[in-house]
mmCIF file of C-alpha atoms and ligand atoms in Angstrom:
data_model
loop_
_atom_site.group_PDB
_atom_site.id
_atom_site.type_symbol
_atom_site.label_atom_id
_atom_site.label_comp_id
_atom_site.label_asym_id
_atom_site.label_seq_id
_atom_site.Cartn_x
_atom_site.Cartn_y
_atom_site.Cartn_z
ATOM 1 C CA MET K 1 100.646 15.908 122.458
ATOM 2 C CA LYS K 2 98.364 14.605 119.723
ATOM 3 C CA ARG K 3 99.155 11.069 118.490
ATOM 4 C CA ARG K 4 100.434 10.979 114.896
ATOM 5 C CA VAL K 5 98.216 8.846 112.653
ATOM 6 C CA ALA K 6 98.531 7.565 109.084
ATOM 7 C CA ILE K 7 95.452 6.340 107.244
ATOM 8 C CA LEU K 8 96.023 3.595 104.666
ATOM 9 C CA ILE K 9 93.535 3.417 101.813
ATOM 10 C CA SER K 10 92.988 1.618 98.506
ATOM 11 C CA GLY K 11 89.782 3.256 97.240
ATOM 12 C CA ARG K 12 86.999 5.635 98.003
ATOM 13 C CA GLY K 13 88.233 6.830 101.367
ATOM 14 C CA SER K 14 84.940 7.751 103.048
ATOM 15 C CA ASN K 15 86.185 6.403 106.417
ATOM 16 C CA MET K 16 89.398 8.330 105.818
ATOM 17 C CA ALA K 17 87.353 11.494 105.310
ATOM 18 C CA ALA K 18 85.382 10.858 108.569
ATOM 19 C CA LEU K 19 88.691 10.488 110.444
ATOM 20 C CA ILE K 20 90.148 13.613 108.911
ATOM 21 C CA ASP K 21 86.993 15.606 109.763
ATOM 22 C CA ALA K 22 86.962 14.381 113.368
ATOM 23 C CA ALA K 23 90.657 15.167 113.793
ATOM 24 C CA LYS K 24 90.045 18.788 112.910
ATOM 25 C CA ALA K 25 88.549 19.328 116.364
ATOM 26 C CA ALA K 26 90.975 21.113 118.675
ATOM 27 C CA ASP K 27 90.342 18.597 121.472
ATOM 28 C CA PHE K 28 90.748 15.489 119.301
ATOM 29 C CA PRO K 29 93.711 13.535 120.683
ATOM 30 C CA ALA K 30 95.146 12.505 117.286
ATOM 31 C CA GLU K 31 96.244 14.262 114.086
ATOM 32 C CA ILE K 32 96.277 12.736 110.620
ATOM 33 C CA VAL K 33 99.809 13.247 109.353
ATOM 34 C CA ALA K 34 99.636 11.185 106.180
ATOM 35 C CA VAL K 35 97.299 9.303 103.888
ATOM 36 C CA ILE K 36 99.038 6.385 102.185
ATOM 37 C CA SER K 37 97.519 4.552 99.212
ATOM 38 C CA ASN K 38 98.672 1.396 97.494
ATOM 39 C CA ARG K 39 96.866 2.530 94.338
ATOM 40 C CA ALA K 40 97.575 5.756 92.452
ATOM 41 C CA ASP K 41 93.987 5.867 91.224
ATOM 42 C CA ALA K 42 92.331 5.681 94.668
ATOM 43 C CA PRO K 43 89.606 8.363 94.717
ATOM 44 C CA GLY K 44 90.300 8.981 98.385
ATOM 45 C CA LEU K 45 93.655 10.586 97.508
ATOM 46 C CA GLY K 46 91.924 13.630 96.011
ATOM 47 C CA ARG K 47 89.837 14.035 99.141
ATOM 48 C CA ALA K 48 92.940 13.926 101.313
ATOM 49 C CA VAL K 49 94.735 16.535 99.165
ATOM 50 C CA ALA K 50 91.645 18.787 99.352
ATOM 51 C CA SER K 51 91.837 18.520 103.143
ATOM 52 C CA GLY K 52 95.530 19.515 103.082
ATOM 53 C CA ILE K 53 96.801 16.129 104.293
ATOM 54 C CA PRO K 54 100.137 14.915 102.862
ATOM 55 C CA THR K 55 99.617 11.868 100.616
ATOM 56 C CA VAL K 56 101.965 9.047 99.678
ATOM 57 C CA VAL K 57 101.406 6.518 96.890
ATOM 58 C CA ILE K 58 103.202 3.185 97.157
ATOM 59 C CA GLU K 59 101.878 1.083 94.256
ATOM 60 C CA SER K 60 101.666 -2.491 95.565
ATOM 61 C CA LYS K 61 101.103 -4.131 92.201
ATOM 62 C CA PRO K 62 104.731 -4.086 91.085
ATOM 63 C CA PHE K 63 105.675 -5.911 94.300
ATOM 64 C CA GLY K 64 103.423 -8.843 93.377
ATOM 65 C CA LYS K 65 103.747 -11.436 96.150
ATOM 66 C CA ASP K 66 106.749 -9.664 97.661
ATOM 67 C CA ARG K 67 104.994 -8.417 100.765
ATOM 68 C CA VAL K 68 108.246 -7.851 102.622
ATOM 69 C CA GLY K 69 109.502 -5.547 99.888
ATOM 70 C CA PHE K 70 106.261 -3.540 99.876
ATOM 71 C CA GLU K 71 106.225 -3.277 103.661
ATOM 72 C CA ALA K 72 109.874 -2.049 103.724
ATOM 73 C CA VAL K 73 108.884 0.909 101.589
ATOM 74 C CA LEU K 74 105.696 1.423 103.642
ATOM 75 C CA GLN K 75 107.619 1.364 106.923
ATOM 76 C CA ARG K 76 110.055 3.945 105.549
ATOM 77 C CA ALA K 77 107.138 6.267 104.748
ATOM 78 C CA LEU K 78 105.621 5.718 108.190
ATOM 79 C CA ASP K 79 109.020 6.510 109.756
ATOM 80 C CA GLU K 80 109.481 9.628 107.636
ATOM 81 C CA HIS K 81 106.093 10.962 108.906
ATOM 82 C CA LYS K 82 106.849 9.812 112.514
ATOM 83 C CA VAL K 83 103.629 7.795 112.508
ATOM 84 C CA GLU K 84 102.567 6.330 115.881
ATOM 85 C CA LEU K 85 99.204 4.795 114.954
ATOM 86 C CA ILE K 86 97.754 3.374 111.718
ATOM 87 C CA CYS K 87 94.098 3.294 110.648
ATOM 88 C CA LEU K 88 93.239 1.031 107.773
ATOM 89 C CA GLY K 89 90.341 2.421 105.742
ATOM 90 C CA GLY K 90 89.411 -0.042 103.040
ATOM 91 C CA PHE K 91 93.087 -0.976 102.580
ATOM 92 C CA MET K 92 92.945 -4.050 100.379
ATOM 93 C CA ARG K 93 96.321 -5.596 100.908
ATOM 94 C CA LEU K 94 97.331 -8.272 103.430
ATOM 95 C CA PHE K 95 100.296 -7.801 105.707
ATOM 96 C CA THR K 96 102.977 -10.217 106.829
ATOM 97 C CA ALA K 97 102.765 -11.481 110.405
ATOM 98 C CA GLU K 98 106.026 -9.558 111.094
ATOM 99 C CA PHE K 99 104.533 -6.204 110.039
ATOM 100 C CA VAL K 100 101.376 -6.847 112.020
ATOM 101 C CA GLN K 101 103.426 -7.765 115.089
ATOM 102 C CA ARG K 102 105.523 -4.584 114.701
ATOM 103 C CA TRP K 103 102.249 -2.543 114.847
ATOM 104 C CA TYR K 104 100.259 -4.680 117.263
ATOM 105 C CA GLY K 105 98.045 -2.490 119.471
ATOM 106 C CA LYS K 106 98.714 0.437 117.195
ATOM 107 C CA MET K 107 96.964 -0.525 114.009
ATOM 108 C CA LEU K 108 93.214 -0.372 113.612
ATOM 109 C CA ASN K 109 90.838 -1.712 110.951
ATOM 110 C CA ILE K 110 87.165 -1.206 110.264
ATOM 111 C CA HIS K 111 85.000 -3.927 108.769
ATOM 112 C CA PRO K 112 81.325 -3.609 107.802
ATOM 113 C CA SER K 113 79.862 -6.484 109.857
ATOM 114 C CA LEU K 114 79.526 -7.407 113.506
ATOM 115 C CA LEU K 115 82.715 -9.479 113.716
ATOM 116 C CA PRO K 116 83.372 -12.317 114.176
ATOM 117 C CA SER K 117 80.423 -12.753 111.823
ATOM 118 C CA PHE K 118 81.019 -12.304 108.115
ATOM 119 C CA PRO K 119 84.703 -11.442 107.717
ATOM 120 C CA GLY K 120 86.263 -11.207 104.312
ATOM 121 C CA LEU K 121 84.596 -10.288 101.036
ATOM 122 C CA ASP K 122 80.952 -9.249 100.569
ATOM 123 C CA PRO K 123 80.029 -9.031 104.253
ATOM 124 C CA HIS K 124 76.708 -7.354 103.323
ATOM 125 C CA GLY K 125 75.735 -10.197 100.998
ATOM 126 C CA GLN K 126 76.843 -12.699 103.643
ATOM 127 C CA ALA K 127 74.687 -11.013 106.267
ATOM 128 C CA LEU K 128 71.583 -10.998 103.999
ATOM 129 C CA LYS K 129 72.134 -14.618 103.071
ATOM 130 C CA ALA K 130 72.363 -15.551 106.738
ATOM 131 C CA GLY K 131 69.103 -13.652 107.476
ATOM 132 C CA VAL K 132 70.451 -11.778 110.489
ATOM 133 C CA ARG K 133 68.199 -9.016 111.800
ATOM 134 C CA LEU K 134 71.038 -6.848 113.037
ATOM 135 C CA SER K 135 74.275 -6.134 111.321
ATOM 136 C CA GLY K 136 76.795 -3.344 111.680
ATOM 137 C CA ALA K 137 80.409 -2.406 111.764
ATOM 138 C CA THR K 138 83.414 -3.295 113.895
ATOM 139 C CA VAL K 139 86.638 -1.426 114.679
ATOM 140 C CA HIS K 140 89.349 -3.816 115.861
ATOM 141 C CA PHE K 141 93.079 -4.136 116.378
ATOM 142 C CA VAL K 142 94.772 -5.822 113.456
ATOM 143 C CA ILE K 143 96.199 -9.337 113.813
ATOM 144 C CA PRO K 144 97.573 -11.591 111.072
ATOM 145 C CA GLU K 145 94.149 -13.168 110.481
ATOM 146 C CA THR K 146 91.963 -11.104 108.159
ATOM 147 C CA ASP K 147 89.132 -9.116 109.726
ATOM 148 C CA ALA K 148 89.903 -10.431 113.185
ATOM 149 C CA GLY K 149 91.569 -9.143 116.335
ATOM 150 C CA PRO K 150 90.593 -7.556 119.636
ATOM 151 C CA ILE K 151 87.331 -5.609 119.153
ATOM 152 C CA ILE K 152 87.424 -1.935 120.154
ATOM 153 C CA MET K 153 83.954 -0.720 119.165
ATOM 154 C CA GLN K 154 80.865 -1.920 117.317
ATOM 155 C CA GLY K 155 77.756 -0.250 116.060
ATOM 156 C CA ALA K 156 74.645 -2.049 114.907
ATOM 157 C CA VAL K 157 71.873 -1.390 112.411
ATOM 158 C CA GLU K 158 68.628 -3.160 111.722
ATOM 159 C CA VAL K 159 68.417 -5.282 108.600
ATOM 160 C CA ALA K 160 65.157 -4.718 106.630
ATOM 161 C CA ASP K 161 63.323 -7.377 104.759
ATOM 162 C CA ASP K 162 63.854 -5.531 101.486
ATOM 163 C CA ASP K 163 67.502 -4.686 102.046
ATOM 164 C CA THR K 164 69.969 -5.272 99.243
ATOM 165 C CA PRO K 165 73.726 -5.390 99.751
ATOM 166 C CA GLU K 166 73.745 -1.737 98.517
ATOM 167 C CA THR K 167 71.071 -0.384 100.920
ATOM 168 C CA LEU K 168 72.557 -2.318 103.850
ATOM 169 C CA SER K 169 76.084 -1.133 103.093
ATOM 170 C CA GLN K 170 74.839 2.532 102.947
ATOM 171 C CA ARG K 171 73.216 2.202 106.395
ATOM 172 C CA ILE K 172 76.283 0.524 107.867
ATOM 173 C CA LEU K 173 78.599 3.152 106.322
ATOM 174 C CA GLY K 174 76.789 5.792 108.382
ATOM 175 C CA ILE K 175 77.699 3.799 111.540
ATOM 176 C CA GLU K 176 81.270 3.298 110.336
ATOM 177 C CA HIS K 177 81.759 7.009 110.051
ATOM 178 C CA ARG K 178 80.589 7.482 113.660
ATOM 179 C CA ILE K 179 82.493 4.670 115.337
ATOM 180 C CA TYR K 180 85.854 4.894 113.605
ATOM 181 C CA PRO K 181 86.708 8.365 114.889
ATOM 182 C CA GLU K 182 85.461 7.414 118.337
ATOM 183 C CA ALA K 183 87.559 4.234 118.442
ATOM 184 C CA LEU K 184 90.593 6.249 117.423
ATOM 185 C CA ARG K 185 89.784 8.809 120.104
ATOM 186 C CA LEU K 186 89.707 6.043 122.715
ATOM 187 C CA LEU K 187 93.062 4.649 121.564
ATOM 188 C CA ALA K 188 94.792 7.997 121.175
ATOM 189 C CA SER K 189 93.617 9.192 124.579
ATOM 190 C CA GLY K 190 95.005 6.125 126.311
ATOM 191 C CA ARG K 191 91.597 4.780 127.368
ATOM 192 C CA LEU K 192 92.064 1.327 125.761
ATOM 193 C CA ARG K 193 94.015 -1.556 127.198
ATOM 194 C CA LEU K 194 94.559 -5.035 125.902
ATOM 195 C CA GLU K 195 94.014 -7.928 128.286
ATOM 196 C CA GLY K 196 95.162 -10.961 126.337
ATOM 197 C CA ASP K 197 92.948 -11.112 123.239
ATOM 198 C CA LEU K 198 90.346 -8.754 124.712
ATOM 199 C CA CYS K 199 90.141 -5.012 124.575
ATOM 200 C CA LYS K 200 88.962 -3.092 127.648
ATOM 201 C CA THR K 201 87.822 0.524 127.817
ATOM 202 C CA THR K 202 87.918 3.104 130.620
ATOM 203 C CA GLY K 203 85.920 6.268 130.844
ATOM 204 C CA GLY K 204 82.885 5.333 128.645
ATOM 205 C CA ALA K 205 79.905 7.666 128.530
ATOM 206 C CA GLY K 206 77.416 5.309 130.143
ATOM 207 C CA ARG K 207 74.581 3.383 128.593
ATOM 208 C CA ASP K 208 71.335 4.594 127.024
ATOM 209 C CA GLY K 209 70.025 1.441 125.377
ATOM 210 C CA THR K 210 71.304 2.146 121.926
ATOM 211 C CA LEU K 211 73.519 -0.176 120.020
ATOM 212 C CA ILE K 212 76.939 1.436 120.019
ATOM 213 C CA SER K 213 79.225 -0.191 122.507
ATOM 214 C CA PRO K 214 81.243 1.061 124.320
ATOM 215 C CA ARG K 215 79.370 4.323 124.253
ATOM 216 C CA THR K 216 81.453 7.477 124.176
ATOM 217 C CA ILE K 217 79.053 9.685 122.162
HETATM 218 C C1 LIG H 301 84.365 0.186 104.245
HETATM 219 O O1 LIG H 301 83.015 -0.219 104.236
HETATM 220 C C2 LIG H 301 85.182 -0.663 105.190
HETATM 221 O O2 LIG H 301 84.495 -1.076 106.282
HETATM 222 C C3 LIG H 301 85.517 -1.830 104.269
HETATM 223 O O3 LIG H 301 85.825 -1.236 103.040
HETATM 224 C C4 LIG H 301 85.076 -0.076 102.886
HETATM 225 C C5 LIG H 301 85.974 1.058 102.492
HETATM 226 O O4 LIG H 301 85.187 2.222 102.219
HETATM 227 N N1 LIG H 301 86.619 -2.589 104.775
HETATM 228 C C6 LIG H 301 86.646 -3.970 104.683
HETATM 229 O O5 LIG H 301 85.806 -4.601 104.131
HETATM 230 C C7 LIG H 301 87.870 -4.598 105.378
HETATM 231 N N2 LIG H 301 87.765 -6.002 105.258
HETATM 232 P P1 LIG H 301 85.863 3.620 102.318
HETATM 233 O O6 LIG H 301 87.073 3.591 101.366
HETATM 234 O O7 LIG H 301 84.797 4.560 101.737
HETATM 235 O O8 LIG H 301 86.231 3.930 103.699
#
């Protein structure tokens, strides 16, 4: 049985599109059963509709600081679609510790840096300012702290001398679109386990000296 996944977005939805594409494969262990946006104007919604995925809009703005109220409506939508796993794809709203606890080990996020470096806003600018020679993207389990939690998969790219936040973000986005579906595949196929705060993987594809770890592709 394929695991039932909801993708939560707030904007462009390019990671959402990568997950939807990957899940089209007959042997992919998860299916995308809903795309949920907290903004009615998220461009990603149109892409989801074009792919035939049911969409739900739960505007978060009217809830203001009432996170519990927003999450009650969100949880109802997740229940209605019998969602088992959540992938955050540029979802720009913080959760309460209670909601995170409810979904611990079942909710993934992607962030465009090699965490724990450069969490939060403008990770590409932060990386350039720090002068790192490698940056990348991280898929991790969600915990109450922003852009933190057990790391499932990372992919790295070189940082060039003449990179700008825009060029670096484009290069990292390519990695994001590769590793997010693979991290979901690992989780949905039962090949991940949590040991305390660390995530362990079984059945990797071996090493070939490239910078995606663990390697499954
Ligand atoms: C992605 O780069 C994702 O890594 C980032 O937002 C972008 C969303 O793009 N997420 C974070 O910064 C989380 N802190 P997308 O809507 O095209 O997937």
